[in-house]
XYZ file of C-alpha atoms in Angstrom:
773
model
C 88.610 -71.469 39.639
C 89.732 -69.540 42.730
C 90.913 -66.342 40.949
C 87.686 -66.124 38.916
C 85.659 -66.497 42.105
C 87.593 -63.615 43.678
C 86.957 -61.489 40.592
C 83.233 -62.211 40.740
C 83.097 -61.277 44.409
C 85.025 -58.084 43.649
C 82.569 -57.091 40.899
C 79.703 -57.555 43.365
C 81.456 -55.616 46.139
C 82.385 -52.735 43.808
C 78.819 -52.501 42.516
C 77.432 -52.384 46.069
C 79.914 -49.705 47.066
C 79.047 -47.588 44.011
C 75.349 -48.082 44.789
C 75.771 -46.885 48.355
C 77.587 -43.735 47.205
C 74.967 -43.016 44.544
C 72.046 -43.429 46.930
C 73.666 -41.091 49.428
C 74.232 -38.475 46.728
C 70.658 -38.865 45.493
C 69.328 -38.073 48.962
C 71.469 -34.976 49.169
C 70.228 -33.618 45.809
C 66.508 -34.048 46.495
C 66.164 -30.326 47.166
C 66.716 -29.476 43.460
C 63.571 -27.935 41.918
C 62.910 -28.866 38.263
C 60.752 -25.778 37.663
C 63.595 -23.415 38.483
C 66.597 -25.088 36.860
C 65.653 -27.276 33.888
C 69.153 -27.823 32.469
C 70.753 -28.697 35.803
C 67.891 -31.017 36.709
C 68.165 -32.966 33.444
C 71.934 -33.234 33.773
C 71.534 -34.551 37.322
C 68.908 -37.109 36.287
C 70.966 -38.186 33.278
C 74.085 -38.608 35.423
C 72.160 -40.770 37.888
C 70.711 -42.756 35.003
C 74.127 -43.522 33.472
C 75.639 -44.468 36.834
C 72.711 -46.746 37.634
C 73.164 -48.395 34.230
C 76.829 -49.072 35.048
C 75.831 -50.609 38.387
C 73.165 -52.609 36.576
C 75.763 -54.033 34.174
C 78.093 -55.035 37.035
C 75.318 -56.636 39.096
C 74.016 -58.535 36.070
C 77.515 -59.892 35.435
C 77.917 -60.881 39.079
C 74.511 -62.588 39.157
C 75.284 -64.513 35.992
C 78.719 -65.725 37.139
C 78.347 -66.399 40.886
C 77.403 -70.029 41.573
C 76.548 -69.784 45.300
C 72.790 -70.526 45.505
C 72.195 -68.233 48.522
C 74.099 -65.240 47.197
C 72.338 -65.171 43.854
C 68.801 -64.391 45.192
C 70.235 -61.507 47.212
C 72.025 -60.088 44.164
C 68.881 -60.524 42.082
C 66.846 -58.562 44.613
C 69.236 -55.622 44.347
C 69.470 -56.076 40.567
C 65.701 -55.763 40.151
C 65.728 -52.715 42.413
C 68.332 -51.050 40.204
C 66.348 -51.934 37.061
C 63.260 -50.337 38.528
C 65.160 -47.209 39.533
C 66.471 -46.872 35.964
C 62.894 -47.004 34.652
C 61.817 -44.374 37.197
C 64.641 -42.052 36.140
C 63.742 -42.591 32.487
C 60.146 -41.664 33.253
C 61.310 -38.516 35.069
C 63.463 -37.498 32.096
C 60.566 -38.027 29.669
C 58.324 -35.876 31.861
C 60.983 -33.175 32.123
C 62.044 -33.103 28.453
C 58.688 -34.087 26.861
C 60.628 -36.456 24.620
C 61.276 -40.196 24.499
C 64.806 -39.666 23.190
C 67.621 -38.241 25.322
C 71.243 -37.549 24.469
C 74.106 -38.006 26.921
C 77.216 -37.455 24.783
C 78.427 -34.494 26.887
C 77.846 -36.400 30.141
C 79.607 -39.480 28.777
C 82.540 -37.274 27.868
C 82.647 -35.785 31.379
C 82.503 -39.265 32.940
C 85.043 -40.590 30.407
C 82.780 -43.425 29.337
C 82.124 -45.099 25.999
C 78.549 -45.263 24.641
C 78.674 -49.055 25.013
C 79.083 -48.622 28.780
C 75.756 -46.765 28.945
C 73.939 -49.458 26.955
C 71.081 -51.234 28.742
C 72.071 -54.923 29.040
C 69.505 -57.693 28.700
C 69.671 -59.871 31.841
C 70.576 -63.389 30.833
C 68.499 -64.964 33.580
C 65.275 -63.913 31.791
C 65.713 -66.913 29.500
C 68.270 -69.070 31.296
C 66.168 -69.761 34.400
C 63.099 -70.911 32.436
C 64.792 -72.451 29.426
C 63.285 -75.920 29.900
C 59.738 -74.549 30.183
C 60.201 -72.456 27.053
C 61.605 -75.401 25.087
C 58.647 -77.606 26.073
C 56.185 -74.851 25.145
C 57.909 -74.355 21.798
C 57.661 -78.081 21.031
C 53.982 -78.079 22.034
C 53.238 -75.122 19.750
C 55.180 -76.634 16.854
C 53.217 -79.886 17.187
C 49.887 -78.011 17.246
C 50.798 -76.025 14.129
C 51.992 -79.180 12.379
C 48.792 -81.078 13.149
C 46.707 -78.112 12.012
C 48.625 -77.879 8.746
C 49.816 -74.356 9.526
C 53.459 -75.413 9.646
C 54.894 -77.965 7.282
C 58.034 -79.958 7.852
C 60.852 -79.563 5.383
C 60.102 -82.100 2.644
C 62.644 -84.824 2.086
C 63.732 -84.629 -1.530
C 63.060 -87.933 -3.250
C 64.051 -88.842 -6.808
C 62.980 -91.575 -9.191
C 65.542 -94.207 -10.171
C 65.645 -93.154 -13.854
C 65.948 -89.483 -12.920
C 68.799 -90.289 -10.521
C 70.678 -92.152 -13.273
C 70.240 -89.225 -15.678
C 71.526 -86.801 -13.043
C 74.595 -88.949 -12.408
C 75.261 -89.267 -16.143
C 75.035 -85.504 -16.654
C 77.413 -84.875 -13.744
C 79.883 -87.525 -14.971
C 79.903 -86.201 -18.548
C 80.470 -82.703 -17.258
C 83.375 -83.966 -15.135
C 84.946 -85.717 -18.088
C 84.498 -82.609 -20.232
C 86.275 -80.448 -17.639
C 89.154 -82.934 -17.434
C 89.519 -83.029 -21.230
C 89.469 -79.220 -21.400
C 92.205 -79.050 -18.747
C 94.288 -81.637 -20.645
C 93.951 -79.752 -23.940
C 94.920 -76.495 -22.233
C 98.090 -78.092 -20.874
C 99.021 -79.382 -24.366
C 98.487 -75.931 -25.817
C 100.666 -74.285 -23.151
C 103.466 -76.830 -23.661
C 103.497 -76.213 -27.428
C 103.536 -72.477 -26.795
C 106.524 -72.752 -24.422
C 108.425 -74.851 -26.970
C 107.884 -72.247 -29.711
C 109.047 -69.441 -27.404
C 112.146 -71.444 -26.407
C 113.144 -71.927 -30.068
C 112.791 -68.199 -30.732
C 114.861 -67.261 -27.649
C 117.566 -69.755 -28.627
C 117.996 -68.017 -31.964
C 118.281 -64.512 -30.413
C 120.711 -65.652 -27.615
C 120.376 -62.640 -25.161
C 123.297 -61.323 -23.034
C 123.403 -62.980 -19.528
C 124.112 -59.602 -17.838
C 121.040 -58.027 -19.416
C 118.931 -60.992 -18.360
C 120.177 -60.723 -14.742
C 119.463 -56.974 -14.702
C 115.938 -57.556 -15.974
C 115.288 -60.189 -13.299
C 116.625 -57.889 -10.544
C 114.474 -55.016 -11.747
C 111.305 -57.086 -11.717
C 112.085 -58.647 -8.307
C 112.906 -55.337 -6.606
C 109.750 -53.752 -7.968
C 107.706 -56.686 -6.705
C 109.262 -56.527 -3.205
C 108.735 -52.747 -2.951
C 105.091 -53.012 -4.005
C 104.501 -55.673 -1.354
C 106.119 -53.485 1.345
C 104.029 -50.471 0.312
C 100.816 -52.519 0.338
C 101.641 -53.893 3.780
C 102.359 -50.425 5.209
C 99.125 -49.063 3.718
C 97.127 -52.029 5.028
C 98.528 -51.554 8.562
C 97.679 -47.859 8.408
C 94.099 -48.550 7.267
C 93.643 -51.147 10.030
C 94.990 -48.664 12.600
C 92.549 -45.985 11.379
C 89.659 -48.467 11.466
C 89.101 -48.242 7.704
C 89.814 -51.952 7.143
C 89.168 -55.013 9.308
C 92.130 -56.841 10.888
C 93.405 -59.975 9.102
C 91.787 -62.409 11.564
C 88.528 -60.459 11.798
C 86.300 -63.323 10.685
C 88.011 -66.102 12.673
C 86.882 -67.017 16.183
C 89.631 -66.500 18.752
C 90.719 -69.316 21.072
C 90.076 -67.135 24.115
C 86.457 -66.668 23.026
C 86.025 -70.414 22.566
C 87.529 -71.012 26.009
C 85.185 -68.422 27.529
C 82.196 -70.216 26.014
C 83.342 -73.511 27.527
C 83.758 -71.863 30.932
C 80.274 -70.352 30.702
C 78.797 -73.751 29.878
C 80.508 -75.345 32.874
C 79.423 -72.430 35.051
C 75.779 -72.914 34.042
C 76.002 -76.615 34.905
C 77.453 -75.838 38.361
C 74.755 -73.204 38.989
C 72.012 -75.645 38.041
C 73.452 -78.430 40.214
C 73.889 -76.151 43.241
C 70.370 -74.768 42.808
C 68.849 -78.270 42.784
C 70.746 -79.208 45.940
C 69.723 -75.931 47.568
C 66.016 -76.477 46.802
C 66.156 -79.985 48.261
C 67.905 -78.627 51.366
C 65.181 -75.998 51.819
C 62.474 -78.661 51.962
C 64.495 -80.974 54.219
C 65.470 -78.261 56.720
C 61.923 -76.921 56.915
C 60.446 -80.358 57.581
C 63.044 -81.112 60.229
C 62.411 -77.767 61.969
C 58.681 -78.495 62.054
C 59.327 -81.846 63.667
C 61.910 -80.666 66.192
C 60.774 -77.147 67.090
C 57.187 -76.890 65.818
C 55.487 -78.018 69.025
C 57.583 -75.701 71.208
C 56.854 -72.705 68.969
C 53.119 -73.430 69.049
C 53.024 -73.723 72.849
C 55.076 -70.534 73.257
C 52.700 -68.522 71.053
C 49.625 -69.869 72.862
C 51.128 -69.074 76.253
C 51.916 -65.518 75.171
C 48.374 -64.903 73.931
C 46.744 -66.460 77.025
C 48.975 -64.345 79.232
C 47.692 -61.324 77.356
C 44.097 -62.431 77.994
C 44.824 -62.650 81.710
C 46.540 -59.271 81.883
C 43.965 -57.485 79.748
C 41.026 -55.893 81.551
C 39.153 -55.097 78.345
C 38.480 -58.086 76.124
C 37.561 -55.863 73.218
C 41.088 -54.456 73.241
C 42.383 -57.989 73.355
C 40.654 -58.645 70.061
C 42.885 -56.020 68.490
C 46.070 -57.473 69.929
C 48.819 -57.678 67.301
C 48.912 -61.477 67.480
C 45.537 -61.541 65.759
C 46.311 -60.587 62.224
C 43.942 -61.132 59.285
C 44.764 -64.472 57.652
C 45.611 -62.810 54.333
C 48.122 -60.515 56.058
C 50.144 -63.291 57.653
C 53.419 -63.802 55.864
C 53.115 -60.719 53.647
C 56.236 -58.712 52.988
C 56.275 -55.086 52.027
C 57.773 -54.396 48.602
C 60.589 -51.931 48.337
C 59.427 -48.376 47.995
C 60.568 -46.313 45.039
C 62.914 -49.144 44.018
C 65.483 -48.099 46.621
C 67.971 -50.970 46.758
C 68.877 -50.039 50.339
C 66.395 -52.651 51.544
C 68.984 -55.376 51.103
C 72.272 -53.502 51.035
C 72.851 -53.563 54.779
C 71.750 -57.194 55.093
C 74.212 -58.122 52.346
C 76.993 -56.267 54.107
C 76.158 -57.893 57.441
C 75.819 -61.447 56.137
C 78.338 -61.816 53.336
C 80.960 -59.079 53.555
C 82.912 -60.418 56.533
C 81.738 -64.027 56.373
C 84.474 -66.647 56.446
C 83.935 -68.981 53.477
C 87.280 -70.727 53.393
C 85.515 -73.995 54.206
C 83.136 -73.566 51.262
C 85.479 -73.716 48.287
C 82.914 -75.200 45.814
C 80.424 -72.441 46.824
C 77.602 -74.738 47.898
C 74.683 -73.731 50.153
C 75.185 -72.831 53.833
C 72.920 -74.980 56.101
C 73.000 -72.508 58.996
C 71.611 -69.686 56.878
C 68.857 -71.992 55.633
C 67.878 -72.755 59.232
C 67.657 -69.063 60.103
C 65.532 -68.369 57.041
C 63.212 -71.367 57.405
C 62.735 -70.916 61.138
C 60.893 -67.651 60.419
C 58.712 -69.361 57.809
C 57.829 -72.165 60.217
C 56.921 -69.626 62.896
C 54.648 -67.771 60.457
C 52.885 -70.980 59.387
C 52.383 -72.108 62.963
C 51.241 -68.599 63.827
C 48.388 -68.956 61.321
C 47.263 -72.176 62.996
C 47.544 -70.671 66.476
C 45.727 -67.583 65.278
C 42.686 -69.653 64.225
C 42.597 -71.528 67.532
C 42.985 -68.422 69.665
C 40.370 -66.525 67.662
C 37.887 -69.202 68.553
C 39.044 -69.155 72.178
C 38.726 -65.383 72.319
C 35.292 -65.580 70.729
C 34.136 -68.010 73.403
C 35.484 -65.756 76.164
C 33.728 -62.733 74.710
C 30.445 -64.666 74.380
C 30.598 -65.421 78.093
C 30.920 -61.712 78.904
C 28.643 -60.361 76.203
C 26.379 -62.663 74.185
C 25.256 -59.892 71.872
C 27.856 -60.418 69.219
C 26.822 -59.198 65.795
C 28.306 -60.246 62.508
C 26.292 -57.871 60.296
C 29.173 -55.468 59.715
C 31.440 -58.278 58.557
C 28.780 -59.558 56.177
C 28.246 -56.046 54.875
C 31.951 -55.624 54.238
C 32.115 -58.910 52.398
C 29.210 -57.989 50.168
C 30.791 -54.600 49.449
C 34.064 -56.297 48.477
C 32.250 -58.710 46.180
C 30.338 -55.838 44.570
C 33.531 -53.892 43.957
C 35.223 -56.952 42.493
C 32.310 -57.583 40.156
C 32.331 -53.992 38.945
C 36.075 -54.017 38.457
C 36.111 -57.287 36.489
C 32.906 -56.713 34.510
C 34.544 -57.335 31.155
C 36.564 -60.273 32.428
C 33.657 -62.175 34.032
C 31.231 -61.810 31.130
C 32.401 -64.975 29.363
C 33.934 -66.741 32.374
C 31.082 -69.230 32.640
C 31.539 -70.391 29.052
C 35.260 -71.094 29.605
C 35.152 -72.306 33.198
C 35.450 -75.986 32.254
C 38.210 -75.469 29.683
C 41.887 -75.852 30.470
C 44.568 -73.373 29.506
C 46.114 -75.990 27.188
C 42.858 -76.339 25.254
C 42.526 -72.551 24.894
C 46.194 -72.346 23.884
C 45.604 -75.023 21.246
C 42.514 -73.303 19.844
C 44.245 -69.942 19.549
C 47.223 -71.557 17.809
C 44.963 -73.414 15.365
C 43.131 -70.184 14.569
C 46.444 -68.449 13.807
C 46.084 -65.971 16.683
C 48.973 -67.482 18.657
C 52.057 -67.593 16.465
C 55.667 -68.663 16.844
C 58.088 -65.773 17.354
C 61.219 -65.674 15.236
C 64.485 -66.115 17.127
C 65.950 -62.614 16.950
C 68.035 -60.949 19.660
C 67.895 -57.238 20.365
C 71.631 -57.047 19.645
C 70.836 -58.072 16.045
C 69.131 -54.698 15.630
C 72.435 -53.112 14.671
C 72.909 -49.357 14.938
C 75.531 -46.849 16.020
C 75.315 -44.202 18.743
C 74.761 -40.547 17.766
C 77.443 -38.209 19.117
C 75.853 -34.901 18.071
C 72.528 -35.066 19.917
C 73.372 -32.678 22.761
C 75.148 -30.165 20.503
C 72.198 -30.046 18.095
C 69.640 -29.592 20.879
C 71.667 -26.784 22.394
C 71.675 -25.113 18.961
C 67.867 -25.372 18.799
C 67.845 -28.220 16.253
C 65.932 -31.396 17.050
C 68.336 -34.283 16.258
C 67.266 -37.405 14.397
C 67.386 -40.371 16.821
C 69.869 -43.125 16.087
C 69.104 -46.833 15.917
C 70.989 -47.229 19.194
C 68.455 -44.918 20.867
C 65.586 -47.010 19.473
C 67.224 -50.164 20.792
C 67.460 -48.639 24.273
C 63.771 -47.694 24.329
C 62.742 -51.221 23.379
C 64.876 -52.601 26.221
C 63.436 -50.122 28.743
C 59.747 -50.237 27.826
C 59.440 -53.777 26.504
C 62.096 -56.204 27.706
C 62.932 -55.218 31.298
C 59.299 -55.007 32.553
C 58.227 -58.208 30.780
C 61.294 -60.096 31.955
C 60.895 -59.342 35.671
C 57.660 -59.611 37.659
C 58.982 -57.322 40.392
C 60.027 -54.605 37.949
C 56.722 -54.759 36.063
C 54.730 -54.512 39.278
C 56.591 -51.536 40.765
C 57.843 -49.572 37.734
C 55.769 -46.994 35.806
C 53.212 -49.186 34.037
C 53.354 -49.371 30.231
C 50.446 -51.362 28.789
C 50.796 -50.451 25.107
C 53.569 -49.260 22.811
C 53.493 -48.098 19.198
C 56.373 -48.511 16.749
C 55.939 -46.126 13.818
C 58.281 -45.668 10.870
C 58.823 -46.217 7.141
C 58.882 -49.656 5.557
C 62.029 -51.638 6.358
C 63.209 -49.933 9.566
C 62.784 -53.150 11.611
C 59.467 -52.721 13.433
C 58.437 -56.401 13.219
C 61.982 -57.461 14.044
C 61.792 -55.508 17.311
C 58.499 -57.216 18.206
C 60.110 -60.639 17.722
C 63.195 -59.474 19.654
C 61.027 -58.607 22.677
C 59.566 -62.125 22.616
C 62.972 -63.765 22.140
C 64.686 -61.893 24.987
C 61.861 -62.451 27.497
C 60.450 -65.808 26.368
C 57.057 -64.177 25.776
C 54.124 -65.659 23.861
C 53.227 -63.783 20.673
C 49.574 -63.157 19.754
C 48.764 -61.715 16.322
C 45.683 -59.464 16.502
C 46.262 -57.676 13.198
C 43.144 -56.688 11.274
C 44.086 -58.954 8.371
C 44.677 -61.916 10.704
C 41.401 -61.738 12.679
C 39.265 -61.107 9.582
C 36.575 -63.785 9.270
C 37.334 -65.278 12.725
C 34.966 -65.220 15.716
C 32.283 -63.240 13.878
C 29.807 -60.945 15.586
C 30.082 -58.912 18.752
C 29.865 -61.929 21.048
C 32.427 -63.808 18.994
C 34.848 -60.888 19.176
C 34.436 -60.624 22.937
C 34.953 -64.371 23.280
C 38.146 -64.157 21.199
C 39.607 -61.299 23.266
C 38.637 -62.981 26.511
C 40.464 -66.148 25.439
C 43.503 -64.193 24.274
C 43.808 -62.157 27.460
C 43.161 -65.175 29.693
C 45.910 -67.247 28.055
C 48.238 -64.226 27.856
C 47.935 -63.551 31.600
C 48.055 -67.198 32.604
C 51.202 -67.902 30.543
C 52.818 -64.499 30.980
C 54.902 -62.768 29.780
C 52.955 -62.209 26.575
C 53.021 -59.758 23.672
C 49.871 -58.817 21.759
C 50.933 -57.602 18.331
C 48.763 -55.579 15.951
C 50.462 -55.146 12.584
C 49.371 -52.210 10.413
C 47.562 -50.971 13.491
C 46.424 -47.787 11.755
C 43.759 -49.958 10.068
C 42.170 -50.689 13.442
C 41.782 -46.915 13.968
C 41.027 -45.831 10.397
C 39.523 -42.374 9.912
C 37.687 -43.779 6.918
C 37.854 -47.400 5.808
C 38.829 -47.809 2.106
C 36.250 -49.592 -0.030
C 38.702 -52.380 -0.821
C 38.978 -53.244 2.894
C 35.334 -52.880 3.971
C 34.717 -56.635 3.827
C 37.644 -57.227 6.197
C 36.060 -54.905 8.817
C 39.447 -53.631 10.112
C 37.907 -51.490 12.899
C 36.523 -54.444 14.889
C 38.860 -53.856 17.842
C 38.593 -50.054 17.960
C 35.862 -49.808 20.625
C 36.427 -52.957 22.673
C 40.240 -53.080 22.903
C 40.603 -50.128 25.358
C 38.189 -51.835 27.778
C 40.340 -54.949 27.922
C 43.492 -52.874 28.387
C 41.912 -51.149 31.386
C 41.420 -54.535 33.050
C 45.180 -55.245 32.925
C 46.885 -54.704 36.273
C 50.486 -54.210 37.316
C 50.735 -57.946 38.075
C 49.904 -58.861 34.460
C 53.006 -58.955 32.284
C 51.112 -58.381 29.060
C 52.222 -55.762 26.527
C 50.318 -54.533 23.477
C 52.683 -53.591 20.642
C 51.408 -51.947 17.477
C 53.434 -51.434 14.308
C 52.510 -48.982 11.565
C 54.012 -47.486 8.436
C 51.120 -45.060 7.883
C 50.119 -43.674 11.314
C 48.627 -40.564 9.700
C 45.737 -42.666 8.310
C 44.474 -43.343 11.847
C 42.084 -41.291 13.974
C 44.586 -39.623 16.300
C 42.603 -39.320 19.538
C 41.645 -43.003 20.075
C 44.999 -43.995 18.574
C 46.965 -42.089 21.228
C 44.515 -43.137 23.939
C 45.425 -46.799 23.401
C 49.164 -46.378 22.782
C 50.664 -44.495 25.726
C 54.211 -44.861 24.381
C 54.884 -43.849 20.767
C 58.348 -44.580 19.360
C 59.123 -42.984 16.006
C 61.801 -45.038 14.223
C 63.861 -43.127 11.631
C 65.902 -44.449 8.729
C 69.554 -45.220 9.636
C 72.206 -42.498 9.594
C 75.691 -42.844 8.045
C 77.321 -44.459 11.101
C 74.521 -47.006 11.439
C 74.572 -47.783 7.703
C 78.337 -48.380 7.857
C 77.864 -50.922 10.670
C 74.800 -52.428 8.972
C 76.577 -53.174 5.696
C 79.366 -54.949 7.578
C 77.002 -56.934 9.773
C 74.591 -58.032 7.029
C 77.319 -58.996 4.532
C 79.079 -61.128 7.164
C 75.778 -62.633 8.289
C 75.000 -63.753 4.724
C 78.384 -65.380 4.145
C 80.301 -62.511 2.530
C 84.050 -61.933 2.874
C 85.677 -58.509 3.139
C 88.555 -57.622 0.859
C 90.247 -54.421 -0.286
C 88.003 -54.249 -3.324
C 84.886 -53.819 -1.152
C 84.559 -50.183 -0.046
C 82.085 -50.169 2.879
C 82.422 -46.416 3.375
C 81.310 -45.840 -0.198
C 78.319 -48.152 0.286
C 77.301 -46.338 3.482
C 77.503 -42.962 1.772
C 75.620 -43.922 -1.395
C 72.867 -45.800 0.497
C 71.633 -42.629 2.213
C 67.824 -42.733 2.285
C 67.577 -46.530 2.277
C 66.482 -48.566 5.303
C 67.789 -51.739 6.893
C 65.276 -53.784 4.908
C 66.525 -52.348 1.629
C 70.140 -53.126 2.540
C 69.258 -56.675 3.604
C 67.373 -57.338 0.380
C 70.274 -56.006 -1.724
C 72.815 -58.189 0.108
C 70.655 -61.306 -0.193
C 70.154 -60.624 -3.907
C 73.906 -60.393 -4.535
C 75.132 -63.144 -2.222
C 73.550 -66.141 -3.895
C 75.033 -69.614 -3.379
C 76.863 -69.387 -6.686
C 78.325 -65.938 -5.861
C 79.555 -67.119 -2.471
C 81.471 -69.968 -4.152
C 83.071 -67.495 -6.566
C 84.321 -65.101 -3.858
C 87.754 -66.693 -3.544
C 88.526 -65.981 -7.204
C 86.244 -62.983 -7.717
C 86.107 -60.711 -4.605
C 83.014 -58.658 -3.804
C 82.781 -55.057 -5.008
C 80.575 -52.134 -3.980
C 79.142 -51.819 -7.511
C 77.382 -55.189 -7.206
C 75.463 -54.114 -4.105
C 74.643 -50.657 -5.455
C 73.155 -52.193 -8.611
C 70.815 -54.333 -6.485
C 70.016 -51.410 -4.170
C 69.154 -49.061 -7.040
C 66.198 -51.260 -8.016
C 64.418 -50.293 -4.753
C 62.665 -47.068 -3.755
C 64.315 -45.128 -0.906
C 62.589 -43.148 1.854
C 62.117 -39.681 0.415
C 62.269 -36.455 2.437
C 58.557 -35.820 1.883
C 57.718 -39.080 3.657
C 60.061 -38.216 6.535
C 58.455 -34.793 6.922
C 55.005 -36.398 6.981
C 56.062 -38.648 9.891
C 57.536 -35.679 11.769
C 54.422 -33.568 11.213
C 52.224 -36.424 12.466
C 54.345 -36.891 15.595
C 53.994 -33.195 16.507
C 50.229 -33.796 16.791
C 50.652 -36.525 19.438
C 50.320 -35.551 23.128
C 54.055 -35.781 23.789
C 54.861 -33.956 20.551
C 52.516 -31.088 21.446
C 54.004 -30.868 24.934
C 57.508 -30.738 23.433
C 56.607 -27.885 21.077
C 54.879 -25.985 23.877
C 57.903 -26.369 26.151
C 60.276 -25.197 23.422
C 58.071 -22.181 22.706
C 58.030 -21.310 26.414
C 61.814 -21.544 26.669
C 62.202 -19.290 23.595
C 59.877 -16.662 25.101
C 61.767 -16.832 28.379
C 65.042 -16.350 26.501
C 63.650 -13.338 24.620
C 62.406 -11.860 27.903
C 65.861 -12.174 29.436
C 67.458 -10.593 26.356
C 65.023 -7.617 26.505
C 65.738 -7.198 30.210
C 69.465 -7.078 29.528
C 68.947 -4.482 26.745
C 66.863 -2.272 29.078
C 69.482 -2.475 31.805
C 72.158 -1.560 29.234
C 70.204 1.493 28.026
C 69.649 2.679 31.606
C 73.372 2.420 32.284
C 74.094 4.482 29.153
C 71.656 7.218 30.239
C 73.255 7.381 33.693
C 76.706 7.707 32.122
């Protein structure tokens, strides 16, 4: 245990040291002007981004592994600061480049880093620290769906007695038939061997010739085996074939899982003890020191009254804070993690913890922390008493005290609040007597609140693109890789929803659109966001809300219920599938009865009501975004992510992952490289469907005798329609009409004109030099 503890502390210390260096460098480079040096500015921002991601990964590891209950909140505070800074840098890069996708392959090469080291990790505490609550909520939802008949339990297969007997008889007769066939085959082979022996006895071959024949066959066999082994080792070394124990779980991995389980148990036990100690220490401080603190504060304020000549000034004395301001703490500005770096260094860096081998809580630190809380609570009580005392003193001096201004201010505040929450308060009276559980139940019964599938973001398999920077420098816009898509989902969806602090301080993203051809994994990403953050999933698709809560008032009631439950039980994801239907240019006749445009006018109003404190994200998915009216479409969805079909590298990884996931076994007869090459134009959904078609239960049982081949999968894949170039070009043309797409084209045109101007200037200077010569 001791060495692992030292390693964890070292990871934390190294991350803090790297953070200090990075912050210092960031201050020094603030003088860089983006308007004057675009390339240098982007490279600087990208370098900061990658280094912050590395620090983020180290801090997340330290937070997950350290078991000390007082160190973990400090690490988490810095961790959330780093997450927020990453989102700020991402926002700066999007503003600078006018593109959601950025390519760092040249910077990674300079820093000698692998693409995996620049991958955004998903903090494990998002789910781990509220696992019990999520499990209870999942059980509650499953019970509601079961009672409503929306989710059926797996039926227990029952069989009649006569049918069972017939089944047994059929199986027994088949068994006997197989045994008889085996017996007859053995008889046949024995007779055949006897006939061959009689023939060989008549010919009587030479023993030397027989020995030579045996040697020849044996040496050929041995040489073939050696050649196959050498070739197999070479292919494994080149990465063309998996290692022999590729599909077996290593003992070290199993041991690591056991250690992680024990670590989680220790963390949970220490946290429970720490929470109990917080309550006990606070109560004891109130009993022992509360009266002294109260008398000290009163004496200080009375002394001020005596020394003050002007009682009006005394009313503004700092001891008299507004009640709502007492105990408030200022959030960190600009996500600078410096707010806790020096306190960490002062408290933990040189602290002697040899006495605390099991890493339990430190009582002295709890006293220091809780003493301040007790003082603040007592200060509120003293503040009320002394306000009244001051009021009485002022009434003695001047009885003409007016409260009209205060009343006026209150009425102004109430008026502003009513204007701000106009949409929210419209149906508040109708729901005021209803509990959140009853609203939750109604939404689930109506099919608006659905159960998210358990899918991790890491299951969205895709490889990194190594040619992005080179293509952009050559003036060619590269096709984003699936790894880039995965990063955007983590940045815009998972990190803000998972952390209240990050969502409140980071650039606010209320809505996100996932657009792409059929089968690229749009719905899977929606479920992955919910799985990684523990978010509720609301289905507001046009097809799902059709015929529910009819009329304008019914629609408003439905949205009010959805947003109330979503904010109360945050984080929450509001999903609109086929969202182009909600913003149709012209509704097809076949869909007029469904009224798909019900949400078009009212949805933006409800999105405006969402604040930074509300961890609610609207996610739309579409395979035909060009059918929607572009202006209101882009007004609702501030982030538009265009998802392409997978490239060769991603297809190579996808085939491996999906075949293994469905029970397949790799052999030499299965050429994955060939599959990846021939499946160009097909999406992840096509590949998954082909693999599931081939790998039936019967085929899986036959794999030991009949290995898988690429032809089987290609036959199943050929029955599906790929994504043609015309469809890809349509998506690209649509994206150029979006606000960010237009800004990108305008920026590229400006850079081209600037380049031409520089070239003309150089030509003129050259001609002048020639004339002088």
